[in-house]
XYZ file of C-alpha atoms in Angstrom:
526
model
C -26.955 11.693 -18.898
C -24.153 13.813 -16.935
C -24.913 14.705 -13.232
C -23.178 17.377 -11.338
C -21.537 16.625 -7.811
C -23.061 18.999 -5.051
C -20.017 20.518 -3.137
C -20.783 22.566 -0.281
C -20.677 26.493 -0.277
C -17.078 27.510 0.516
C -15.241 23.921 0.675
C -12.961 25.110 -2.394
C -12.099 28.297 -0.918
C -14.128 30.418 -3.729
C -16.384 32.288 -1.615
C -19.915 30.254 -2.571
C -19.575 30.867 -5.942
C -20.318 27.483 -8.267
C -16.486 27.173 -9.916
C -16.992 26.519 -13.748
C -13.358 24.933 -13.504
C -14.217 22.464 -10.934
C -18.334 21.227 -11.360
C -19.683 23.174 -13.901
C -23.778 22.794 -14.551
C -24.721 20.304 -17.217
C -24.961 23.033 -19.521
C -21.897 24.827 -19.174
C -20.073 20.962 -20.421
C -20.878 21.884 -24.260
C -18.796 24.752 -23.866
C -15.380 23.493 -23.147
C -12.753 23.981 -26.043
C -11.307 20.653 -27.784
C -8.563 19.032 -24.923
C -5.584 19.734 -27.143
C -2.644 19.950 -25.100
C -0.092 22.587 -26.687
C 3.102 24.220 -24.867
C 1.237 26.949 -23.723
C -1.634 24.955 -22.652
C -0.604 21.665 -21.523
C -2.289 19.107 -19.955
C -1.656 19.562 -16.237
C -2.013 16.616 -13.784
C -1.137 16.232 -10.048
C -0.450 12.419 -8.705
C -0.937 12.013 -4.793
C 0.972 9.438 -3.900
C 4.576 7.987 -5.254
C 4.306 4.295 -5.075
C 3.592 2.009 -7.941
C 0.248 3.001 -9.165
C 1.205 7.000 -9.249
C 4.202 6.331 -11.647
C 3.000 3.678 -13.993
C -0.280 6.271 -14.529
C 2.475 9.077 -15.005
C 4.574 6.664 -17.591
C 1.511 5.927 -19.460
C -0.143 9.096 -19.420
C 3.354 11.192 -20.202
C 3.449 9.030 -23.305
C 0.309 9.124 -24.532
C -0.553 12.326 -24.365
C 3.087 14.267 -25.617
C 3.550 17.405 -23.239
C 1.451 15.889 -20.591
C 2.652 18.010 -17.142
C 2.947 15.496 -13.825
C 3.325 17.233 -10.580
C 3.379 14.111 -8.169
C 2.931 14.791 -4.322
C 4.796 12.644 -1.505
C 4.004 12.988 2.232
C 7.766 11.856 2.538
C 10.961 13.059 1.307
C 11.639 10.103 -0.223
C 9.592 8.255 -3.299
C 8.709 4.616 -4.299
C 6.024 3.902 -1.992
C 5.760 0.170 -0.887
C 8.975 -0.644 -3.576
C 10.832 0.669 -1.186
C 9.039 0.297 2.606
C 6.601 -2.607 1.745
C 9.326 -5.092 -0.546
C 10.861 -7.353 1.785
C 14.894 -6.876 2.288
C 15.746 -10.086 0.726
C 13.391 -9.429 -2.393
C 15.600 -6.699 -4.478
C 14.815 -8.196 -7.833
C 10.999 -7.073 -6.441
C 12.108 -3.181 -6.825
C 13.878 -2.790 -10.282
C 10.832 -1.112 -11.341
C 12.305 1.753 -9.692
C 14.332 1.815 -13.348
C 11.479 2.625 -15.160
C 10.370 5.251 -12.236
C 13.606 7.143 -12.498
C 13.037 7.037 -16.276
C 9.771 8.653 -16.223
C 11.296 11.213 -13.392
C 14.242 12.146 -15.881
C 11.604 14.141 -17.708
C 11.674 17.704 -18.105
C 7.931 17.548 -17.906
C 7.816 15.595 -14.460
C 8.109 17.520 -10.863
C 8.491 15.531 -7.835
C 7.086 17.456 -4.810
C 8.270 15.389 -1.420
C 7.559 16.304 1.922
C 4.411 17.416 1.110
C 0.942 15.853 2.125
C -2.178 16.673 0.694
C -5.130 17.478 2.553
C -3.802 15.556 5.584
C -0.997 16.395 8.253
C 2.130 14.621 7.747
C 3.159 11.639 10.246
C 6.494 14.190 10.797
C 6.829 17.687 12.445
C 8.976 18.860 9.247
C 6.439 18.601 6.735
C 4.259 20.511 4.942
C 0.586 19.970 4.028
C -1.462 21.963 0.938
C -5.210 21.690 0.782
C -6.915 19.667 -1.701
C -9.023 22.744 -2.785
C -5.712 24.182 -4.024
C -5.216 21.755 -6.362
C -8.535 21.805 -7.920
C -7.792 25.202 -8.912
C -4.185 24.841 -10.447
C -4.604 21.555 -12.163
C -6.697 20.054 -15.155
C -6.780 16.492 -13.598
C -5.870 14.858 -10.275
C -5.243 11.395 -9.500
C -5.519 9.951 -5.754
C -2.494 7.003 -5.352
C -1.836 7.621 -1.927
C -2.102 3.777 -1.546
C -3.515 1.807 1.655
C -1.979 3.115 4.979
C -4.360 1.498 7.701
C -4.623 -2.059 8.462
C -7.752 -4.342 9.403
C -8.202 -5.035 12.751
C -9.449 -8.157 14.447
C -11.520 -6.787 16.904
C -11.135 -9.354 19.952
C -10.066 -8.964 23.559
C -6.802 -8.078 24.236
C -5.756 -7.000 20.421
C -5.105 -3.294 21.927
C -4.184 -3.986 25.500
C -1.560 -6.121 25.447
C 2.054 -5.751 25.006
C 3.540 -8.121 21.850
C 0.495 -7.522 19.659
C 1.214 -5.813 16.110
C 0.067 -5.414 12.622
C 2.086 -6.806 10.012
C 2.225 -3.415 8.320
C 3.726 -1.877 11.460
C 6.621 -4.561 11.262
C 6.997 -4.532 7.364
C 6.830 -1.037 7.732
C 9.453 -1.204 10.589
C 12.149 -3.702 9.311
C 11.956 -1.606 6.022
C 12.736 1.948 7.673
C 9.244 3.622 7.718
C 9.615 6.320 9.883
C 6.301 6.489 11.415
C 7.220 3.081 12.120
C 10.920 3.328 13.065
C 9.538 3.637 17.290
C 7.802 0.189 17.498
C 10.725 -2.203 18.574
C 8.931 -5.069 19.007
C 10.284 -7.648 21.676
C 11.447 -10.814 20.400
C 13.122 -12.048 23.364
C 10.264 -12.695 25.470
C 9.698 -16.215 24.419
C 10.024 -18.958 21.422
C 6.392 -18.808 19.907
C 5.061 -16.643 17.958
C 1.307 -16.429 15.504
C 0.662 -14.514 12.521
C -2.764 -14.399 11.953
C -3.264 -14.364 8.410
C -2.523 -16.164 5.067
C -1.056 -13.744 2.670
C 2.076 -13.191 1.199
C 2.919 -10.138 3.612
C 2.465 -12.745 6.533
C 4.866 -15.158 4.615
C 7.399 -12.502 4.224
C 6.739 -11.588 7.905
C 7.448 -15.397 9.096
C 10.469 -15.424 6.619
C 12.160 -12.302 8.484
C 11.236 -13.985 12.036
C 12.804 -17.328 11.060
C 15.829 -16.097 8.503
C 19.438 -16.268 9.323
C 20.533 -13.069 10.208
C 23.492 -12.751 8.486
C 21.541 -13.106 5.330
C 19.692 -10.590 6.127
C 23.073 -8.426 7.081
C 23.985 -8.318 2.924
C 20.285 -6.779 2.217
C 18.972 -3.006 3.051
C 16.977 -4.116 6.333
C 16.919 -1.035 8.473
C 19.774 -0.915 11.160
C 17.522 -1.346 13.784
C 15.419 -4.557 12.929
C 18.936 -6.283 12.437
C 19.969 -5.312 15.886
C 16.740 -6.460 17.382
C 16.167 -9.550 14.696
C 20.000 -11.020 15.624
C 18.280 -11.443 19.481
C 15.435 -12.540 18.983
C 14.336 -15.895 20.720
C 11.593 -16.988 18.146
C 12.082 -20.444 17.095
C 8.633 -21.631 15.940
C 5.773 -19.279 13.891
C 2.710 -20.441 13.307
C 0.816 -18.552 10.299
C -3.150 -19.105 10.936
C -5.621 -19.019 8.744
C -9.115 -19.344 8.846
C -10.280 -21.229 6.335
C -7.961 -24.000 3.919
C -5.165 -24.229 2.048
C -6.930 -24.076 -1.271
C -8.717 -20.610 -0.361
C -5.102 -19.459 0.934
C -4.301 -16.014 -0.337
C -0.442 -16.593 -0.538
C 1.285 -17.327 -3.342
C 3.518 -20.437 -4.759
C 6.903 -18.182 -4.836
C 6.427 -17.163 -1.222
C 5.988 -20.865 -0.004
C 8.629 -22.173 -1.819
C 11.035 -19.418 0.153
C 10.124 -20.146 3.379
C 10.188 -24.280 2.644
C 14.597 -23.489 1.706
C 15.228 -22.049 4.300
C 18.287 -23.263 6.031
C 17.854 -25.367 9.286
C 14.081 -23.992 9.577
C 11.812 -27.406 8.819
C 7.980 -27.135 8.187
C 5.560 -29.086 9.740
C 3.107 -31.063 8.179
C -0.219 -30.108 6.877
C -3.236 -31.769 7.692
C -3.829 -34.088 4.565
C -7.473 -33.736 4.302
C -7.531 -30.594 3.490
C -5.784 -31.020 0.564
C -7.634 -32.699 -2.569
C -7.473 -35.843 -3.510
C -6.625 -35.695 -7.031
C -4.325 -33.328 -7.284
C -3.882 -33.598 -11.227
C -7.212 -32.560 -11.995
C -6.678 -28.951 -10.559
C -5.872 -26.337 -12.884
C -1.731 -25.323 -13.131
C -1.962 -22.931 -10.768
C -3.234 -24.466 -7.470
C -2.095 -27.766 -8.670
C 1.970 -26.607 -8.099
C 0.954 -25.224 -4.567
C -0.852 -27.852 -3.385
C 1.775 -30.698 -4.479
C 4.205 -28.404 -2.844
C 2.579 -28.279 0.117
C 1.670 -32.181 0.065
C 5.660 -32.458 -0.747
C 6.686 -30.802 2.201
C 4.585 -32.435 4.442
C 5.985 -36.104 3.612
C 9.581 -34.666 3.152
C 11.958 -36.175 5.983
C 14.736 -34.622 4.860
C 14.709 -31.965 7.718
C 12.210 -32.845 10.188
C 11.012 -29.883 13.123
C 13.099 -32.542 15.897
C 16.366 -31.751 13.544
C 16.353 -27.969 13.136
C 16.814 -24.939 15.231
C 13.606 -22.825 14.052
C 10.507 -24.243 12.013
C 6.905 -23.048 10.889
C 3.594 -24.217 9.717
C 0.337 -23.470 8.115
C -2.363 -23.875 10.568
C -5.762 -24.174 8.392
C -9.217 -23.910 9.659
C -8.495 -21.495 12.868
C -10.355 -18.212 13.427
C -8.872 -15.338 16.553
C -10.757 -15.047 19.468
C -8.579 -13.146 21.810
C -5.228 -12.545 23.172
C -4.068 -14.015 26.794
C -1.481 -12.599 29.360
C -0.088 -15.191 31.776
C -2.643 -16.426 33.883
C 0.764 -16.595 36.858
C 0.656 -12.697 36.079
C -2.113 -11.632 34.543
C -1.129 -7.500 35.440
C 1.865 -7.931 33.212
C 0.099 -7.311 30.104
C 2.020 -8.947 27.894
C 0.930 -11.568 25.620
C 1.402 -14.558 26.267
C -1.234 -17.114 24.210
C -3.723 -16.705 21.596
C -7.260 -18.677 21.459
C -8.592 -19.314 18.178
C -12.190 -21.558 17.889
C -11.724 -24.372 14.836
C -13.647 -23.786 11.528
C -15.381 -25.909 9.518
C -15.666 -24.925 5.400
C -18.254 -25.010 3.752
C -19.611 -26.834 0.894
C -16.769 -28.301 0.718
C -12.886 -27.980 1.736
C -11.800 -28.234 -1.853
C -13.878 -25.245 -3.209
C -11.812 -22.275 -3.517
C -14.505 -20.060 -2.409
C -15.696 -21.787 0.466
C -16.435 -20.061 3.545
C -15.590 -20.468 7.327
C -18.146 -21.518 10.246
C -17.142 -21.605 13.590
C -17.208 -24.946 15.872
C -17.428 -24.846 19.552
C -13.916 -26.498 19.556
C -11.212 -23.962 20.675
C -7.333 -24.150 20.613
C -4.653 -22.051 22.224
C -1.254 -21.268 20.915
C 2.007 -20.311 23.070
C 2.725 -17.141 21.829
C 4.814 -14.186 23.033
C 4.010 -12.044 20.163
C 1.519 -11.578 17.396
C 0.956 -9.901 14.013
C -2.513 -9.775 12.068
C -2.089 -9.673 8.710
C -5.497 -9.468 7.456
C -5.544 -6.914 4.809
C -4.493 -3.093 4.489
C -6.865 -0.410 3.704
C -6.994 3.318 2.664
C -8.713 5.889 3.937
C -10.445 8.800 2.889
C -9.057 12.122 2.878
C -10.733 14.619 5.280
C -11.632 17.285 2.332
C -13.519 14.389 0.474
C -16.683 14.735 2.529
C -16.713 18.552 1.859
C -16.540 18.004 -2.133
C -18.857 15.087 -2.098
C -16.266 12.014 -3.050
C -17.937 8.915 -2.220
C -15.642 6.764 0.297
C -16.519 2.991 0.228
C -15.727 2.405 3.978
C -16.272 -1.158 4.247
C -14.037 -2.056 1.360
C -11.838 0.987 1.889
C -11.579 2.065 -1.573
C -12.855 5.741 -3.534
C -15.859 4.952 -5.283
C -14.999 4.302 -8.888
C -16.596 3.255 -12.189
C -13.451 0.834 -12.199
C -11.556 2.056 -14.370
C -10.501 4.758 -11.990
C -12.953 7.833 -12.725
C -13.871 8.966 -9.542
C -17.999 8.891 -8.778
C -20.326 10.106 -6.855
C -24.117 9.540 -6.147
C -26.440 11.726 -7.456
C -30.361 12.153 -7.194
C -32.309 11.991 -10.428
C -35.310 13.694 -11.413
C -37.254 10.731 -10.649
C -35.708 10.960 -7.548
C -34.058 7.922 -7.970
C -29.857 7.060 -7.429
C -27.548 7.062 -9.714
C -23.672 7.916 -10.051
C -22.049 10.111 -11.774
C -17.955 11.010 -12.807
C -16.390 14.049 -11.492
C -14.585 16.007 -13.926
C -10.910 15.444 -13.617
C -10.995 13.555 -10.906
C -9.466 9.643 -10.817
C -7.919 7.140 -8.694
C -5.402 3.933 -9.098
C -3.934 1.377 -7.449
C -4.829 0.215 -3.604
C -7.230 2.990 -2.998
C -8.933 2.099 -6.245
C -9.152 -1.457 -6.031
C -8.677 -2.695 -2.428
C -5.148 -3.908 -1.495
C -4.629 -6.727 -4.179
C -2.289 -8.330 -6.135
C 1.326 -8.038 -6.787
C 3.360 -4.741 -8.499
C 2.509 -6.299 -11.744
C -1.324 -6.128 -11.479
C -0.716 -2.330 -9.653
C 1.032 -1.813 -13.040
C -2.203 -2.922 -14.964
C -4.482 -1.329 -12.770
C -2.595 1.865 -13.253
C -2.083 1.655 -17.034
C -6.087 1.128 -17.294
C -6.155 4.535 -15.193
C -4.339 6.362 -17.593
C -6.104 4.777 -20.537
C -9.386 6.021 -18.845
C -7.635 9.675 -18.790
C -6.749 9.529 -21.880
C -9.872 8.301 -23.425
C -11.711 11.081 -21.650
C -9.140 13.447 -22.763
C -9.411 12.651 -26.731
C -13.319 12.478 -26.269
C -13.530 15.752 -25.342
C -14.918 14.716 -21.398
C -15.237 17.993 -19.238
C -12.096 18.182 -16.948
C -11.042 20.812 -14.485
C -9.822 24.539 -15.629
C -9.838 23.249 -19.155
C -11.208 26.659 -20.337
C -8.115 29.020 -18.573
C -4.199 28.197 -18.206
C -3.277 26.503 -15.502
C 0.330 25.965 -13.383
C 0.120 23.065 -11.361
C 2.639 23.938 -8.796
C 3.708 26.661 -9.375
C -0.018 27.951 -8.866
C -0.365 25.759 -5.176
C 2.932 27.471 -3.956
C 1.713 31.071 -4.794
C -1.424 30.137 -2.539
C -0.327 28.343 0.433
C 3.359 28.198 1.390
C 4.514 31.136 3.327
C 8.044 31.932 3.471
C 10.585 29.854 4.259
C 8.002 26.783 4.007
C 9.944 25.707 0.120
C 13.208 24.962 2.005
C 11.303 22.228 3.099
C 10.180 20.571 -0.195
C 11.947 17.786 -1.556
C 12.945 17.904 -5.242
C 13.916 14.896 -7.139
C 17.407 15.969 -6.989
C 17.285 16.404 -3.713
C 16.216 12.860 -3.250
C 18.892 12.087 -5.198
C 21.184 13.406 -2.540
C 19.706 11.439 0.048
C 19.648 8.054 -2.033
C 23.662 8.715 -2.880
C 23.829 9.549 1.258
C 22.322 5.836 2.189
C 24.389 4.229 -0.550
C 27.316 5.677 0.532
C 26.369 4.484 4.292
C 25.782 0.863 2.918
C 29.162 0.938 1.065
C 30.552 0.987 4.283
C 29.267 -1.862 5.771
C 28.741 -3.923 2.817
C 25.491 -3.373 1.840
C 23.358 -1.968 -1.299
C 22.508 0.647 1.434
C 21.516 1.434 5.126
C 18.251 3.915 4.953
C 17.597 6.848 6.658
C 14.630 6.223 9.258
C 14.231 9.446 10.416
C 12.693 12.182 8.627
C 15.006 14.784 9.964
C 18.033 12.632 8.719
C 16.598 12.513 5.429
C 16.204 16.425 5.407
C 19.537 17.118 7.535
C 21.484 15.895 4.180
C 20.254 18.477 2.270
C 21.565 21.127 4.604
């Protein structure tokens, strides 16, 4: 049974009228020609969103479906998404996918479109924003990528009011050149301690760039800034908390094994019975990690009383508020954190086992403090006006999970049910939930674009399918007003500004030093 999505009067800009090219009535569906794309009718698909998930769709989709058109949006001038402000400095091998992303851009049929947000303002005076409704009229398909740019928050006292307090996206985002992030130079001088809250691999790589020797960090493409501010810093021990165990952990064996080489940083040991017993009877996986873990705890070889920095994994502690200096309390600036002690439950060795709360409470030293408890995307604004269903609480578009795009829809009986929108489909982060590694982005993408193309061979209603389309070309004609293109940011122009930041990096010995300013990006192109 196919339902129809209710948009309001007016939210697409076409006067009230019902648009056949965007949510036709049930009975206009039969009526839609065969989807064969030809050169004069191609299939025509905008991508919001440049990271990961937007280009392994495109690859996929571009292939399958031969003269497939891919106009991909970018609220920056530059691509790559979290490849290239989410990858830790000291992880290059992470971002050769960016080969097979400047493959699929080589293509005649692909048009990069930077400095250009979609329904929402850009985070920079110098960019340009085009309405959603736009594209529903120039395009045959759309698919939302744009990715997971809020964080979770903890919620407890002093998380907003005190100085030293950050998310570990701000600082990833920071130490990577992000320009919305390029202003928060956090303090690392105030004193030795510091907590990241959280047990993932971003709040590994976020205790790795604390405890690292900075002239390792010199030879990488850290932004200019966090190696100024990173060379004098004070931090010498980083706790990263987590709530529940080590076998519900979140991080991964690679990102462990990093942090335990480190030179002259030492780990302290675990607590021992929270690891299981019989380690050999645990499948491959968690069996590595927790023998490395159980390694490093008994390993002598560099204890914390011989080294200069060191870190730990501190199981089995949930947040319950920041602390200023009780000597000078008006100084707001952190000083401790409080966390109560957890219990799990049934048992510590069940990987899903959950956290209760004790009446036993513990505070950390700490001059400064990340939470790293998860990222999450957010709806655009135009959404509620076209009725896309926003899962708040998980922070994801509704989805059949695949990555057609749903909404809720009464039945006769006047009961629930959900229905696909034509042309409309999501992948990666704001499909899923921020998950996994660029490898399972890739799958989740690729099972995107098989979803599109199924659709597409079945003969599934899509936007526009019964009138030419021109992507683009069609958007520009509607919205930008003169002089506005100057400001758009082709792939050759990124180009430009990636042979710009080599050439800066060449001469100081690096792969490259970034631009972290907008208008530096956009001053190279004249």
């Amino acid at each position: 049974m196919a339902f129809v999505a209710r948009v309001k009067p007016g939210a697409l800009g076409l006067r009230g009228r019902w648009p056949s090219q965007v949510h036709a009535p049930r009975r206009m569906y039969s009526q839609h020609p065969a989807h064969h794309a030809t050169p004069e009718h191609p299939l025509r698909v905008a991508v919001i969103g440049s990271g990961p998930a937007g280009f392994y769709t495109t690859y996929k989709l571009m292939a399958k479906i031969q003269g497939t058109k891919v106009d991909m949006y970018e609220s920056l001038p530059v691509p790559f998404g979290l490849v290239r402000f989410g990858v830790a400095p000291d992880h290059p091998e992470v971002k050769n996918c960016q080969e097979k992303f400047e493959e699929v851009a080589s293509s005649p049929d692909f048009n990069f479109i930077g400095n250009v947000s979609v329904g929402t303002k850009p985070d920079h005076p110098d960019g340009l924003t085009v309405p959603l409704a736009s594209l529903f009229r120039h395009y045959n398909a759309i698919i939302f990528a744009y990715g997971a740019a809020q964080d979770r928050k903890l919620g407890i006292p002093g998380e907003d009011q005190l100085k030293g307090v950050y998310s570990a996206r701000e600082f990833v985002g920071w130490y990577n050149g992000l320009p919305q992030h390029a202003n928060i130079n956090p303090d690392l001088t105030q004193g030795e301690e510091a907590v990241v809250i959280g047990q993932g691999n971003v709040a590994l790589d976020v205790a790795r760039m604390l405890l690292e020797d900075v002239d390792v960090l010199r030879k990488t493409d850290i932004a200019a800034h966090a190696l100024e501010t990173l060379s004098q810093s004070r931090v010498k021990r980083v706790h990263v908390v987590g709530r529940r165990g080590p076998m519900q952990a979140a991080f991964t064996i690679k990102e462990v094994r990093e942090l335990m080489k480190l030179s002259n940083v030492s780990f302290h040991p675990v607590d021992t019975s929270l690891l299981p017993p019989d380690l050999k009877s645990l499948p491959r996986a968690p069996r590595r990690l927790m023998e490395m873990l159980a390694k490093g705890t008994t390993a002598t070889s560099q204890s914390p009383s011989e080294t200069s920095k060191s870190w730990s994994l501190d199981f089995c502690l949930t947040p319950k508020a920041f602390s200023p200096s009780s000597s000078s309390p008006a100084s707001a600036q952190l000083a401790s954190t409080t966390f109560k002690r957890t219990t799990l439950s049934p048992s510590p060795f069940d990987p899903n086992a959950y956290a209760l709360p004790t009446a036993e409470t513990l505070t950390l030293p700490s001059s400064i403090a990340f939470r790293s408890i998860g990222y999450k995307s957010t709806p655009l604004p135009e959404f509620s006006d076209i009725n896309v269903s926003f899962d708040e609480r998980r922070g994801i578009i509704s989805n059949d999970g695949y990555g057609r795009v749903q909404h809720e829809e009464r039945t006769r009986g006047a009961e629930m049910s959900h229905g696909s929108f034509p042309g409309l489909y999501c992948a990666g982060w704001v499909k899923t939930g921020p998950t996994g590694v660029i490898a399972s982005t890739m799958e989740n993408a690729f099972a995107t674009a098989d979803a599109i193309i199924e659709d597409w061979v079945s003969r599934t209603p899509f936007l526009n399918v019964d009138r030419k389309v021109h992507g683009w070309e069609g958007v520009k004609s509607e919205v930008l007003r003169s002089g506005d293109e100057k400001r758009v940011v082709d792939w050759q122009g990124w180009r430009r500004i990636d042979e710009a930041e080599r050439e800066r990096g060449r001469e100081t010995g690096r792969s490259r030093e970034k631009f972290t300013r907008t208008e530096e990006m956009l001053n190279v192109l004249g």
